[in-house]
Each structure stands twice: as C-alpha cells, then as structure tokens.
Tab-separated table of C-alpha atoms in Angstrom:
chain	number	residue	atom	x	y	z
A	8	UNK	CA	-6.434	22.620	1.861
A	9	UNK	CA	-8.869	24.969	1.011
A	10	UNK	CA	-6.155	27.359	-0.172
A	11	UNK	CA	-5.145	24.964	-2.536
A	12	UNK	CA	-8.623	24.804	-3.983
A	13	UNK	CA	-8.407	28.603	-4.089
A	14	UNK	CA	-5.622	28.658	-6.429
A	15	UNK	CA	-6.964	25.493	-8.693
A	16	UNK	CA	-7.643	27.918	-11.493
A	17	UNK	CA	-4.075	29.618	-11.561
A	18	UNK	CA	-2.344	26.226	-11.009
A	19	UNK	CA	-3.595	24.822	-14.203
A	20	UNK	CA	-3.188	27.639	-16.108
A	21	UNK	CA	0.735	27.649	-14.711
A	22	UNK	CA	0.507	24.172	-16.003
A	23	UNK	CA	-0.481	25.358	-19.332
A	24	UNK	CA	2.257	28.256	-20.042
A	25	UNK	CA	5.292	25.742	-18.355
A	26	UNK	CA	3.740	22.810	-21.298
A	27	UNK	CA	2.543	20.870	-18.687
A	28	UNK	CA	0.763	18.662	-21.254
A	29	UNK	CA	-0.070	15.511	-22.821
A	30	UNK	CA	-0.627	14.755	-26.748
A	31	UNK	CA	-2.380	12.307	-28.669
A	32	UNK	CA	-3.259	11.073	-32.431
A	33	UNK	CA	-6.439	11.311	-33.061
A	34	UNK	CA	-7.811	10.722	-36.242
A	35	UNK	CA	-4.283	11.105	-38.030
A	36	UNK	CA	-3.735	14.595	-36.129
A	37	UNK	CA	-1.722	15.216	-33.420
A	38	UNK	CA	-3.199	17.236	-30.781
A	39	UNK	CA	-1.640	18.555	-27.780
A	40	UNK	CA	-4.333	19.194	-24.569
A	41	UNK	CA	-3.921	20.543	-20.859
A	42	UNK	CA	-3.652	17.338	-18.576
A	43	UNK	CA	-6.042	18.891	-15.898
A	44	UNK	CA	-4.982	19.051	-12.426
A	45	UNK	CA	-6.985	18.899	-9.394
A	46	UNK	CA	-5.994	20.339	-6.336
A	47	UNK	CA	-7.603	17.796	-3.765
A	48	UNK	CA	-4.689	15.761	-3.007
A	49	UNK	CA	-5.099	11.766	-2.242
A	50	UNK	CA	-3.588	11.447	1.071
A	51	UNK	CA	-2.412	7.416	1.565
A	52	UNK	CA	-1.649	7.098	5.475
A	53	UNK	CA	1.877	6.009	6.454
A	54	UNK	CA	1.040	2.114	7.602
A	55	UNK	CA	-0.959	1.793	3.950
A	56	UNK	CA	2.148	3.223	2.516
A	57	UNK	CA	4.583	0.987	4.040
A	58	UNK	CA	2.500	-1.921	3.079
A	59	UNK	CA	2.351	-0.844	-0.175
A	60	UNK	CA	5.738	-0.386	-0.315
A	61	UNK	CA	6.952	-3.800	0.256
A	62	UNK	CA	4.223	-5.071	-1.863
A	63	UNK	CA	5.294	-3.171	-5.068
A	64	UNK	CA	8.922	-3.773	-4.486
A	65	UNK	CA	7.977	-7.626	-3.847
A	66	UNK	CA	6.124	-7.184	-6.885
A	67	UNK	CA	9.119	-5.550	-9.480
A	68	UNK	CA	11.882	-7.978	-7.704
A	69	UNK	CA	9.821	-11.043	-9.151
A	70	UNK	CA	8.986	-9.492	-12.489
A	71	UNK	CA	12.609	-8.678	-13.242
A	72	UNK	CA	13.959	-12.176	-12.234
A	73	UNK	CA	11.451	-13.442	-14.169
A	74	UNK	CA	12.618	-11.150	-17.325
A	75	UNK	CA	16.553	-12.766	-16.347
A	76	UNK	CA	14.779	-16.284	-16.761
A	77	UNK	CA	12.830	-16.073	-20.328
A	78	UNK	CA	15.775	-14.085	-21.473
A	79	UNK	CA	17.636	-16.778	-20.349
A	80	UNK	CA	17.186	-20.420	-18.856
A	81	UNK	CA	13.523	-20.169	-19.163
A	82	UNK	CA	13.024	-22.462	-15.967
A	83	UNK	CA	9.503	-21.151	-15.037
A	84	UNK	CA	8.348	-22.717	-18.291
A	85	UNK	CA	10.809	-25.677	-18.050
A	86	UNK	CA	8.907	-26.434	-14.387
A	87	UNK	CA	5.387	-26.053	-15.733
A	88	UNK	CA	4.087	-22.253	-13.960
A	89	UNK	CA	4.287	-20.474	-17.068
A	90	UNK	CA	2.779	-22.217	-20.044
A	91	UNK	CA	5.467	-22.299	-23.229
A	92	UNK	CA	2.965	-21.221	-25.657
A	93	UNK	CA	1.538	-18.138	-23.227
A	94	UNK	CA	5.082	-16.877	-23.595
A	95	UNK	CA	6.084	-17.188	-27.260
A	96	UNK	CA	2.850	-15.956	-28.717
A	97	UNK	CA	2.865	-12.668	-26.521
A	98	UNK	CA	3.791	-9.853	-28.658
A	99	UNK	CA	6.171	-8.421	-26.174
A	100	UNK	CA	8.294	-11.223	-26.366
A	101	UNK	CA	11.402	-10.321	-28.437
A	102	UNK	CA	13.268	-13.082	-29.723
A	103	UNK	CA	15.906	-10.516	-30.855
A	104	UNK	CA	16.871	-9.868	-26.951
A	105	UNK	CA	17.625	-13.652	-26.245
A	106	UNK	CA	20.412	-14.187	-24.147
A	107	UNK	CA	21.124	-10.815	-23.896
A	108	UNK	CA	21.465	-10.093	-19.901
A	109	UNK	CA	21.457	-6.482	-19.051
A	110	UNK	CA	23.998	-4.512	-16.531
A	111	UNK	CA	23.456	-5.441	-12.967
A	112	UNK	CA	21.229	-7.654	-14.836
A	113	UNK	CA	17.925	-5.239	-14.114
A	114	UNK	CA	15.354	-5.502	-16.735
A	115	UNK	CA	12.860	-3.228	-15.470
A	116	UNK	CA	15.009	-0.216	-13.971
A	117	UNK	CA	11.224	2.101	-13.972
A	118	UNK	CA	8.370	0.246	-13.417
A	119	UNK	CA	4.581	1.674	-12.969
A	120	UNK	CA	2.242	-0.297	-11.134
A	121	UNK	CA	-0.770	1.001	-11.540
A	122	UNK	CA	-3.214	0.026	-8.583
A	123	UNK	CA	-6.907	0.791	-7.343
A	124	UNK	CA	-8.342	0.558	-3.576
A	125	UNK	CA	-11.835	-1.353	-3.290
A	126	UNK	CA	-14.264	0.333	-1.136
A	127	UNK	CA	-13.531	-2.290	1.691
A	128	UNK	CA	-9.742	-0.735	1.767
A	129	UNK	CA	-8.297	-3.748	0.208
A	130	UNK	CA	-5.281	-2.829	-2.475
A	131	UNK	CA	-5.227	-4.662	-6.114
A	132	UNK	CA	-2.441	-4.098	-8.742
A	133	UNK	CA	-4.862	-3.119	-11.987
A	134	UNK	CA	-1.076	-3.407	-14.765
A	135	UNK	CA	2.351	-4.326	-14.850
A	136	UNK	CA	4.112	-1.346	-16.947
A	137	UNK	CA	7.686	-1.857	-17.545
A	138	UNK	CA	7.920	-0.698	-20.862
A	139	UNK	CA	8.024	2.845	-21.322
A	140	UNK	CA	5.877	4.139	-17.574
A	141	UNK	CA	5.913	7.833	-17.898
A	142	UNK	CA	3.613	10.207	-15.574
A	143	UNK	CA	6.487	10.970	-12.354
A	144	UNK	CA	6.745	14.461	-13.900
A	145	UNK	CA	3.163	15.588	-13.285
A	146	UNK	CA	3.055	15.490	-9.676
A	147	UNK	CA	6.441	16.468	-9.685
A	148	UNK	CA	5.953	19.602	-10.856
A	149	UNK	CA	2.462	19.950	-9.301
A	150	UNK	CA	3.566	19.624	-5.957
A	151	UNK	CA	6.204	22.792	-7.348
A	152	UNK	CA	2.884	24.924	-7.667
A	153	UNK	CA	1.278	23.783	-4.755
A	154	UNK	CA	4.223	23.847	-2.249
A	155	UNK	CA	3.948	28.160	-3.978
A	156	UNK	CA	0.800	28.309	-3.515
A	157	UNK	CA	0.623	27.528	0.172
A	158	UNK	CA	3.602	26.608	1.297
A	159	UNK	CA	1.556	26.723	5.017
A	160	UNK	CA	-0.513	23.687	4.019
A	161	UNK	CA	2.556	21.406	3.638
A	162	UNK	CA	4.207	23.132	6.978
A	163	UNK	CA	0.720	21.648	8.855
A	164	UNK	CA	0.620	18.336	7.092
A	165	UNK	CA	3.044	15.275	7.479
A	166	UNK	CA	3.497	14.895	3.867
A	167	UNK	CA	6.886	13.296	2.962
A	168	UNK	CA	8.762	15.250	0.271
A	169	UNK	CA	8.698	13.538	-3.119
A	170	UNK	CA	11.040	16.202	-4.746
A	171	UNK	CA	13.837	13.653	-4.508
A	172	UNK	CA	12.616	11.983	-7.908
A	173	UNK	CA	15.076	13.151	-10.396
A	174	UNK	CA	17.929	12.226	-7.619
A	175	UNK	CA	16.379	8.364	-7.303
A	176	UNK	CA	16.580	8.752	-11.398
A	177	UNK	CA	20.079	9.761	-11.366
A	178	UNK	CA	21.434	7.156	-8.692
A	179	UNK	CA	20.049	4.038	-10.530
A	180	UNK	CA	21.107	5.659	-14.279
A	181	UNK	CA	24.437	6.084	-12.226
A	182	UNK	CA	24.420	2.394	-11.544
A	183	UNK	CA	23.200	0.752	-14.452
A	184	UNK	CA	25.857	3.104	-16.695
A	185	UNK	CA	28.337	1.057	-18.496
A	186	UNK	CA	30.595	3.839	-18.764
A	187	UNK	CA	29.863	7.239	-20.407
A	188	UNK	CA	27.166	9.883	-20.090
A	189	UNK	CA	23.483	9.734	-19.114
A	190	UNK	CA	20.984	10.085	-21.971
A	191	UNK	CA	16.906	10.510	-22.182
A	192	UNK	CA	16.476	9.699	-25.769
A	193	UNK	CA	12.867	11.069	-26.634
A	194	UNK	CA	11.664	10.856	-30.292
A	195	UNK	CA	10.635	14.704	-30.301
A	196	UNK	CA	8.410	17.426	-29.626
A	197	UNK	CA	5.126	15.403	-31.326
A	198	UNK	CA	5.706	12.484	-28.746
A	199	UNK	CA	2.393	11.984	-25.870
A	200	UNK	CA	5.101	12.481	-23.276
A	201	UNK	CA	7.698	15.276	-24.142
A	202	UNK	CA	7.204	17.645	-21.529
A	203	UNK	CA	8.267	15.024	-19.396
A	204	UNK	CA	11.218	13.954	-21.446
A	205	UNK	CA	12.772	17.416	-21.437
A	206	UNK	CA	11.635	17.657	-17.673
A	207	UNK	CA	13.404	14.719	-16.079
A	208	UNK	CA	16.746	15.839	-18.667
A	209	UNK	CA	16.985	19.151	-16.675
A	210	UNK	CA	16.584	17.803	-13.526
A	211	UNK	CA	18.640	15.301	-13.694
A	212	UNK	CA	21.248	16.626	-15.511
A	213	UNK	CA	21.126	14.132	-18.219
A	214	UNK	CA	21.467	15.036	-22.408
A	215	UNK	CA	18.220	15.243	-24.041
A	216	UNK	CA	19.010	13.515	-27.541
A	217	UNK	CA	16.828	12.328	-30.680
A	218	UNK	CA	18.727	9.684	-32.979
A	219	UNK	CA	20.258	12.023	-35.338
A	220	UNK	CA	22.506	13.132	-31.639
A	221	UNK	CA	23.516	9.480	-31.298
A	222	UNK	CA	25.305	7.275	-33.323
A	223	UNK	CA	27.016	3.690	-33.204
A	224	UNK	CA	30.890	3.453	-33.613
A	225	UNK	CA	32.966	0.161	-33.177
A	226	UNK	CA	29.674	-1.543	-30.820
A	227	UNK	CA	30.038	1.563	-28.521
A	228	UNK	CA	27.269	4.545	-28.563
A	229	UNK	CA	28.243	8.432	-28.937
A	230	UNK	CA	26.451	11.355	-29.013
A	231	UNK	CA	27.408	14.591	-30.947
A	232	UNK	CA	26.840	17.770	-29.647
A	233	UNK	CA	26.215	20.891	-31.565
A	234	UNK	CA	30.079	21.529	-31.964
A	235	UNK	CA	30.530	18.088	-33.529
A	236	UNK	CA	32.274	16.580	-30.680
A	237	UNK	CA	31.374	13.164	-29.436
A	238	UNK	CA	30.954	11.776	-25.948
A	239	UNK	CA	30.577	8.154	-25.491
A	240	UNK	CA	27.215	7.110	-23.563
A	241	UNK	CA	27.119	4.894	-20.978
A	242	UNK	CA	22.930	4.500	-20.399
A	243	UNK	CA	20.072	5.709	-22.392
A	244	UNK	CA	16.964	6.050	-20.981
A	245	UNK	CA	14.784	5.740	-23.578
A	246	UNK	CA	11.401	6.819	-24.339
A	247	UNK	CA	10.479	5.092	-27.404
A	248	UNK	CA	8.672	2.052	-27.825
A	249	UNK	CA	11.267	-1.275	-28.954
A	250	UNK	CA	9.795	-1.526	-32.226
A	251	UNK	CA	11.263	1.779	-33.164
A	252	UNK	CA	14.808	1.317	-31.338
A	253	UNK	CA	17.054	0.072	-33.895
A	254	UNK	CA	16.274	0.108	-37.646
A	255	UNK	CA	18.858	-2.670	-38.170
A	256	UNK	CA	17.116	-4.982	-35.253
A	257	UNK	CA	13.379	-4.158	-35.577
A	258	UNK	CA	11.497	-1.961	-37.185
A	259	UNK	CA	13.439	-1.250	-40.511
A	260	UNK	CA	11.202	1.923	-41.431
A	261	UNK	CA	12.184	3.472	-38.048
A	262	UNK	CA	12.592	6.830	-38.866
A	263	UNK	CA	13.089	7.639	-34.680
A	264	UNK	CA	15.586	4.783	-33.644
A	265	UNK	CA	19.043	4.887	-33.583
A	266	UNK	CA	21.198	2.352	-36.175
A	267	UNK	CA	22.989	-0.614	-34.919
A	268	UNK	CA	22.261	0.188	-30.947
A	269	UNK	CA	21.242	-3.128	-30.278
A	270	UNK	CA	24.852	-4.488	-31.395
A	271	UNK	CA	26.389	-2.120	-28.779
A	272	UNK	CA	23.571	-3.170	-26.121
A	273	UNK	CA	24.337	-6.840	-26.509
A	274	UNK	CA	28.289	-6.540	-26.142
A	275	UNK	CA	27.412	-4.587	-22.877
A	276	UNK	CA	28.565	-1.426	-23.914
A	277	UNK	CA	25.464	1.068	-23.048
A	278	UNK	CA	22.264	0.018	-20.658
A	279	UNK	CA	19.268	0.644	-22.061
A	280	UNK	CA	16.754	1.609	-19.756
A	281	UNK	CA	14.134	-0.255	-19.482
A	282	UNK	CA	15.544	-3.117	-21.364
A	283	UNK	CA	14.129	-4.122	-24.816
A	284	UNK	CA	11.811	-6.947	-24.675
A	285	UNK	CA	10.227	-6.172	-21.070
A	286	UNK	CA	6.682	-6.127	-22.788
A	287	UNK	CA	6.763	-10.145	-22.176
A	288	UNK	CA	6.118	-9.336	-18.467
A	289	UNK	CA	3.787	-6.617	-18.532
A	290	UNK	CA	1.624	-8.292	-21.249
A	291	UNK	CA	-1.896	-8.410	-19.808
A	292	UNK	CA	-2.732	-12.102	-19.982
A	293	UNK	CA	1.162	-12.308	-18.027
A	294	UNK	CA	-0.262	-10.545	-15.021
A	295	UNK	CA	-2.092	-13.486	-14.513
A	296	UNK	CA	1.038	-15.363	-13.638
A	297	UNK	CA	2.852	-12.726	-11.150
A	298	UNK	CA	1.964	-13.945	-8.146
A	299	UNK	CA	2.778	-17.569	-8.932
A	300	UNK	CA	6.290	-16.092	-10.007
A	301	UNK	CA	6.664	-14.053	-6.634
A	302	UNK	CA	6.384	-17.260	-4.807
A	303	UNK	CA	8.658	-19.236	-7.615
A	304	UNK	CA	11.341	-16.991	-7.223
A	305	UNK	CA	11.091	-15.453	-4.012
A	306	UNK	CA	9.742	-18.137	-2.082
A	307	UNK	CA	7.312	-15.298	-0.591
A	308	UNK	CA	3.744	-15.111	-0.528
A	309	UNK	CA	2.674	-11.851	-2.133
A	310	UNK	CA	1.931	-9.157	-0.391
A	311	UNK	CA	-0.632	-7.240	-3.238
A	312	UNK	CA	-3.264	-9.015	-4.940
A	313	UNK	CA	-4.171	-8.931	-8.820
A	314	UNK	CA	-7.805	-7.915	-9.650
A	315	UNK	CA	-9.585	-11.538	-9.760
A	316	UNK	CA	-8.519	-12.331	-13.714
A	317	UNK	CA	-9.695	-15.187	-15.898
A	318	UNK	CA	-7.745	-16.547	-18.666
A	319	UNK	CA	-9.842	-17.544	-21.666
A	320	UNK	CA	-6.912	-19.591	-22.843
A	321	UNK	CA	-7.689	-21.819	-19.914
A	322	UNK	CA	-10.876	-24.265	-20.675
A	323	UNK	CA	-12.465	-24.123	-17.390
A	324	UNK	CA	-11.594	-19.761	-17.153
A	325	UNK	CA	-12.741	-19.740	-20.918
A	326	UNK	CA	-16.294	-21.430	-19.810
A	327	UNK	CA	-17.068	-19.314	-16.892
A	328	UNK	CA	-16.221	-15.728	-18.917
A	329	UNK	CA	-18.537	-16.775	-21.827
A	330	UNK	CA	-20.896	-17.101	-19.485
A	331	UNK	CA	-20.801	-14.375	-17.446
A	332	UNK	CA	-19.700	-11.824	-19.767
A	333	UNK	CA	-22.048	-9.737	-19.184
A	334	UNK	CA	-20.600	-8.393	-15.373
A	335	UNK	CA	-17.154	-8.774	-16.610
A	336	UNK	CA	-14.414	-6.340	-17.476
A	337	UNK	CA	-12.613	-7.729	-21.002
A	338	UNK	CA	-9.420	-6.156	-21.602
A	339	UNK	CA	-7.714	-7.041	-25.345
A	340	UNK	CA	-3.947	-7.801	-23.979
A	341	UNK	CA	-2.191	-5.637	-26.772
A	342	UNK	CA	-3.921	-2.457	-25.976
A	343	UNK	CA	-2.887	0.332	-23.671
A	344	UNK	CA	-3.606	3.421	-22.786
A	345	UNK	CA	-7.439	2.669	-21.649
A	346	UNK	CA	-7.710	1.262	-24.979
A	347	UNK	CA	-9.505	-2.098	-25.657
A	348	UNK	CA	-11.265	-2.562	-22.456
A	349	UNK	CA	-14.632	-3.026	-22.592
A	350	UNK	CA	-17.434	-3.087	-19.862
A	351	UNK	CA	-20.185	-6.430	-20.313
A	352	UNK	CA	-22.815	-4.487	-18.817
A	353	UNK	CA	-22.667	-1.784	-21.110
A	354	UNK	CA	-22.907	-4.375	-24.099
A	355	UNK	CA	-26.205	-5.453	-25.763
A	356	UNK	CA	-27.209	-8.669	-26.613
A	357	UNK	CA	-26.211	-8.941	-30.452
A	358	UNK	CA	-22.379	-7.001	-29.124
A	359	UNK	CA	-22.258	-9.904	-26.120
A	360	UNK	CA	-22.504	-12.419	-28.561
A	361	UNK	CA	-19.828	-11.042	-30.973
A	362	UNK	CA	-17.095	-10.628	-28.110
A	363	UNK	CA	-18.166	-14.371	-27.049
A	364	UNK	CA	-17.337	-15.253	-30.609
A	365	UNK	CA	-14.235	-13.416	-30.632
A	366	UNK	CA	-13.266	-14.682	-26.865
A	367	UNK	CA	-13.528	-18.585	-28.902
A	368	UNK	CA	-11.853	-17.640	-31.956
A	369	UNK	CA	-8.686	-15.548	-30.343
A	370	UNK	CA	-8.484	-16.717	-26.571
A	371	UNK	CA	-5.085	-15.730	-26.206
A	372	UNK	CA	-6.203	-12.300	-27.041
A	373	UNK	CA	-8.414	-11.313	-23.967
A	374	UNK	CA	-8.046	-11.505	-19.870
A	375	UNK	CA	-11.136	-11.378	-18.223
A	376	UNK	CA	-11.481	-9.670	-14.396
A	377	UNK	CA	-14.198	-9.115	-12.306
A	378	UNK	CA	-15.258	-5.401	-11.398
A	379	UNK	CA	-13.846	-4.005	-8.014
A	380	UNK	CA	-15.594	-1.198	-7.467
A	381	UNK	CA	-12.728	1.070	-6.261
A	382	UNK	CA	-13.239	4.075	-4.300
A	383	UNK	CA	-14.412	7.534	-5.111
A	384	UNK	CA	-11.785	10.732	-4.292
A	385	UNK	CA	-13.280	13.908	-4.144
A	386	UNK	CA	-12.598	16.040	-6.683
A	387	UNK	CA	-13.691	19.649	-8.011
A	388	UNK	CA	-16.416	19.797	-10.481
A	389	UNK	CA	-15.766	22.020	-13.438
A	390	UNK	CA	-16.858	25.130	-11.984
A	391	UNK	CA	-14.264	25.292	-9.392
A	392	UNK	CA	-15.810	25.209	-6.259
A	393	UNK	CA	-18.432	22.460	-6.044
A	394	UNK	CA	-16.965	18.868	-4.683
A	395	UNK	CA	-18.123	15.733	-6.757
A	396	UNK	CA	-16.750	11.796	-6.301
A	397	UNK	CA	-14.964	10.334	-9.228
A	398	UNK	CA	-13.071	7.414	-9.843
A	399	UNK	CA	-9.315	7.327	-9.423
A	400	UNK	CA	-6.423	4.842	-9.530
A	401	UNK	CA	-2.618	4.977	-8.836
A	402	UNK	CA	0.278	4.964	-10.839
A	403	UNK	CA	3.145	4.034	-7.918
A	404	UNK	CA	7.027	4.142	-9.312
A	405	UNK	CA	9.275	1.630	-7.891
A	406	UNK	CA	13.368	2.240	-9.452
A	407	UNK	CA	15.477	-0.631	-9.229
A	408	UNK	CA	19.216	0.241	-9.165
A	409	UNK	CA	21.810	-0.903	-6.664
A	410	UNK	CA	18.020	-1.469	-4.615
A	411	UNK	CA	14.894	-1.743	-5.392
A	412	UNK	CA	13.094	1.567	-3.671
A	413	UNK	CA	9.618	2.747	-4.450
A	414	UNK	CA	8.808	6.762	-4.639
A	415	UNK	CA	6.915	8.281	-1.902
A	416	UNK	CA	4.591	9.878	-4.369
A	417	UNK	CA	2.755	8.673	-7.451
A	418	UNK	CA	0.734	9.406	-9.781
A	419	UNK	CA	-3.347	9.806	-8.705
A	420	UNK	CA	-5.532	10.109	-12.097
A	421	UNK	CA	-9.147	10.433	-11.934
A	422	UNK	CA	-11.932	10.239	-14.480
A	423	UNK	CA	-13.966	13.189	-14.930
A	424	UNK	CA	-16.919	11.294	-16.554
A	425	UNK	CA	-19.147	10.200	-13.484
A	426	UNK	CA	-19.789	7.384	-15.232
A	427	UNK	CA	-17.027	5.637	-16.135
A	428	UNK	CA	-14.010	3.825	-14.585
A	429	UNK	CA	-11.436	4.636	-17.057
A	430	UNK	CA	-8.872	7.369	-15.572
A	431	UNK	CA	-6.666	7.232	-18.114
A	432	UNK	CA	-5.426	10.696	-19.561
A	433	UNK	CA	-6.041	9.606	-23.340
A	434	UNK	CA	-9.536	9.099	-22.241
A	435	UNK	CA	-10.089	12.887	-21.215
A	436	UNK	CA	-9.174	11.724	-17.085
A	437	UNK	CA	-7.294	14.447	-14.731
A	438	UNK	CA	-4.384	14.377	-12.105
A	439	UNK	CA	-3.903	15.337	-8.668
A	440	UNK	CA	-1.311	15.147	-6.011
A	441	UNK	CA	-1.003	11.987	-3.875
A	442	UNK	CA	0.296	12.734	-0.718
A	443	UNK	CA	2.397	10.431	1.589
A	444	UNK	CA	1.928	10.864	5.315
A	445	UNK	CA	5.530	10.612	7.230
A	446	UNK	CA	3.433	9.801	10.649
C-alpha cells in the first residue's frame, strides 16, 4: 500500500497525458479538468461483496421487469403499487417508446447503482441510473497504473481482477445484437464522458461512431466508414441522452442524434443500449417504489435497502417533510449529477420557508430522505502524504445480458471538501480504486 501512495503523484499525472478526464459546462464554456485519483483503495471484504451482489442484481432484475410492464401491460399501476399519475408526469417517461419491447426484452443492459455504507455497516442504494451510467473506465484504467506501479501489492492482496470489464461489455452487446456490428455512439470530443467512450471502443473492439457515421436505410441502421462502405449495425451503445437520439422522434433540433433510428429500433432491427425511455425507473421520486416492485415481481424480499425517502406527493410524507425540513436531505427529481440536492441544515429560516413553499406548490417535484451519515475512507490530503477522512459512495455496475452479473469492481468517489457529502465529480469530488477481496 504504501507504494501506491508513493507513486500518487505520477499516477495522476499518467492520468492526465492518457486524457483520463472529465468535462463540464460551466457558465456556457466547456472545460475539461483532471478527475483526481487517490491511491488508497476501498477494500469491500468478500461476504459484503457477495451480499451486495445478490442485492444489486435483485435490484436491476426488478427494475427491468418493471420497464417490460409500463412499456407494456402496465399491471403495477393496474393493481394499485405504482400510482398512475407518479408515472405519467415523470419526465423520463417516453410515450414515444410504448409498446416497443426491446431484444431479449432487457431495458437496462448497464445499470449504476450508486450506494453508501452507514457507519453501523448497514448498505443503502443512494440512485437508480439506467440511463446513460458512465464511470467503469476510471478504475479500469487506474487499476492499469497501479497493477505498474506495484505489481507486488496486488501479488500480497486477494483482490479479484476487474480487468474483465470490456469482455462482460462485449458478451451482453453480443447478446442483445440484432444482427450486425457493435457500436458506442458518443456525441464527440466536447461530451463529460469521452475518454471513456473511446476507451471502452478499443477495448472492446467495438466502432466508435458520431451520427454523421450512421445512417437509417429501409428501418435497418448502417454505418459508413471512411472508404464509404457500409456495415449494417446490430447494437448501439449509446452515450447520448434520449432527447437527442432521433431528430424525427424527439428532439427535432438534435444536431447529435441519428435520423429515423427509432423506426429501425421499433421493427427490432438494432438494440439500443440502454433502451430509450429507462429514465421512468431511475426517476428519483420512482426509487421510492423499488422495493415494493422487487417483491411484486419477484416475490422476494429485498435484499438492499433505499435511504429512508419521503414522498411529498403523499399527504401524510408531505406533512412530516414540511416539518422537519430542516434535518432533511431534498433532492429535486429531474436533477443529476449532484445537482439539486440541498441540505435543511444548511438553510436559513427565510430559504426553509421558500423550499416549504415550493415542496406545496410542486410536490411531485421533490423526494425527501433522511441523512445516513455514511462512512469516512481515508484519503490523501493535497500535499501527498498526510491521511484525512472524507466522504465516499459507490458506483457498483451490474450488466444484464444472457444473465444478470454484477462487476467485481466499481466505482469509489470521494469528496474532497471535508464538509460536504456530495462526491460527485461535477462537484470537484475524486476517485479511487475499490478493491474486491477473493477470500
């Protein structure tokens, strides 16, 4: 270990030449910054780890049956679990993807669950994100420079490989491919996540494409190479946001999306991966509902609990937030990103009484959870060599293909202010390594 947190210094700045980075719009600019590693890894025991595992598979299994049900029958609002109203008015909801049942009829092929652990040791999933998750690449390629670094730490430590990613990524494109070639369609170079979208294309072995490779012919999807000849496709993995997909479908300004894919999609000749439309299930005020649809459609009882949530929509939930607001987390359901969530505590009395205004006026709008006070990892300060405690959550990956499997890795990200419980990399929050014990 404490080579690793010898070689800190050249590991980021390794980072830093490969593009290991992460950009954001600030402010109408676009600004690309170092997403800064730390070399402490999180190290999640092998019994925590297989709980975890069948928890977050549990988990993804429910939310994509329940995607097959509002795209479809809509029985969980038929039987009264899932008020009508909670579903329609979500913004994630996409009456443009109705009836539309994907291959294999997987919704959610790459979901991130981001979860924290409360100082009493006790798990709780924090988000549902089946839209767009991104984040495997980091401690992908960290582990790459650490492994270099000292390869003797990993020869004296347990820690189960997690370089078998891109293969997990490959198998369940492989499966979910309607016949054609893989593609990771990324929207370009100015996009938060394209180190990772050119990442996972070389090691996978899929085509990295923007629209102006891809175009619709006869409901089927081709790409062009540079020669001008055309391959069909058989999945796209793509990495832009539904609103931008398919000029003719949603967005019509779409400057990023590729014409008339949505036509091919719903005569089942590509897989999109994930599926438009999954934003219905990872909606914030949803994850309310998840464990009541783990037990309505997998007659289970789940395994991972949700952060105690309120729903303002509720009369009774709505009464007890307004008047407790002021220990309460309120999170706005269509941010992301750390975005929207504010603290009660940290509010004075004149903001307290706005947000109760606002809570009345737009109850649909907000969840409401208590605070678990998740646990510290140690991380190094910014000169490099003393140890301070910061917050950190994890981003777990769970691929659902011919099986549902969950990565023996994730994603560990840590705020830097001492302060604050927001990890988030938007927010200014680091990364480390999260390693998996075998035994």
């Amino acid at each position: 270990m404490e080579r690793l947190k010898e070689h800190a210094r050249s590991i980021n700045n390794l980072l830093a030449r490969y593009g290991v980075k992460f950009g954001i719009y600030k402010n109408g600019t676009f600004k690309e910054q170092l997403f800064p590693f730390d070399p402490i890894p999180r190290i999640i025991p092998k019994n925590e780890w297989d709980y975890l595992e069948k928890g977050l598979a549990q988990r993804v299994n429910a939310l994509n049956a329940f995607l097959r049900d509002i795209y479809g029958p809509k029985q969980i609002v038929k039987d009264g679990v899932v008020p009508e109203d909670f579903i329609f008015a979500s913004s994630g909801y996409l009456p443009q993807c109705e009836g539309i049942c994907p291959p294999g009829g997987i919704f959610s092929h790459i979901s991130g669950i981001d979860l924290v652990q409360s100082k009493d040791g006790e798990w709780y999933v924090l988000e549902d994100n089946l839209r767009v998750p991104s984040g495997a690449s980091y401690p992908l390629i960290a582990r790459d420079l650490t492994r270099r670094a000292s390869s003797e730490t990993f020869r004296q430590n347990s820690v189960m490989d997690n370089r078998n990613y891109p293969a997990m990524l490959k198998e369940m494109m492989d499966y979910a491919n309607v016949g054609g070639i893989n593609v990771i369609l990324t929207p370009g170079r100015f996009n938060s996540a394209y180190f990772e979208h050119s990442f996972l294309a070389e090691r996978t072995g899929c085509v990295l494409a923007m629209n102006q490779d891809l175009f619709v012919e006869n409901n089927r999807v081709y790409y062009r190479d540079m020669e001008g000849n055309k391959q069909k496709v058989g999945a796209i993995y793509r990495r832009i946001s539904d609103e931008y997909l398919d000029p003719m479908t949603f967005l019509p300004e779409s400057l990023i999306g590729v014409p008339n894919l949505m036509a091919a999609y719903k005569a089942g000749n590509v897989a999109i991966i994930n599926a438009p439309g999954n934003g219905v299930a990872d909606d914030k005020g949803i994850y309310y509902f998840v464990p009541k649809m783990v037990k309505y459609y997998l007659n289970e009882e789940p395994i991972l609990k949700n952060a105690p949530t309120y729903l303002p929509f509720y009369e009774e939930d709505r009464k007890y937030v307004l008047e407790n607001l002021d220990h309460l987390v309120i999170k706005d359901v269509a941010e992301a990103g750390g975005y929207g969530v504010v603290f009660g505590d940290k509010l004075n009395e004149v903001e307290l009484e706005n947000l109760r205004h606002l809570i009345e006026k737009e109850s649909r709008r907000f969840i409401a959870q208590e605070v678990i006070d998740f646990i510290d990892l140690k991380i190094l300060d910014e000169d490099g060599v003393t140890e301070v405690e910061r917050k950190a959550d994890l981003r777990a990956f769970v691929l659902s293909g011919e099986k549902t499997e969950v990565w023996p890795s994730g994603l560990t990200r840590f705020s830097r202010n001492p302060d604050s419980f927001v990890v988030n990399s938007s927010q200014g929050g680091g990364f480390k390594d999260t390693w998996v014990l075998s035994r």
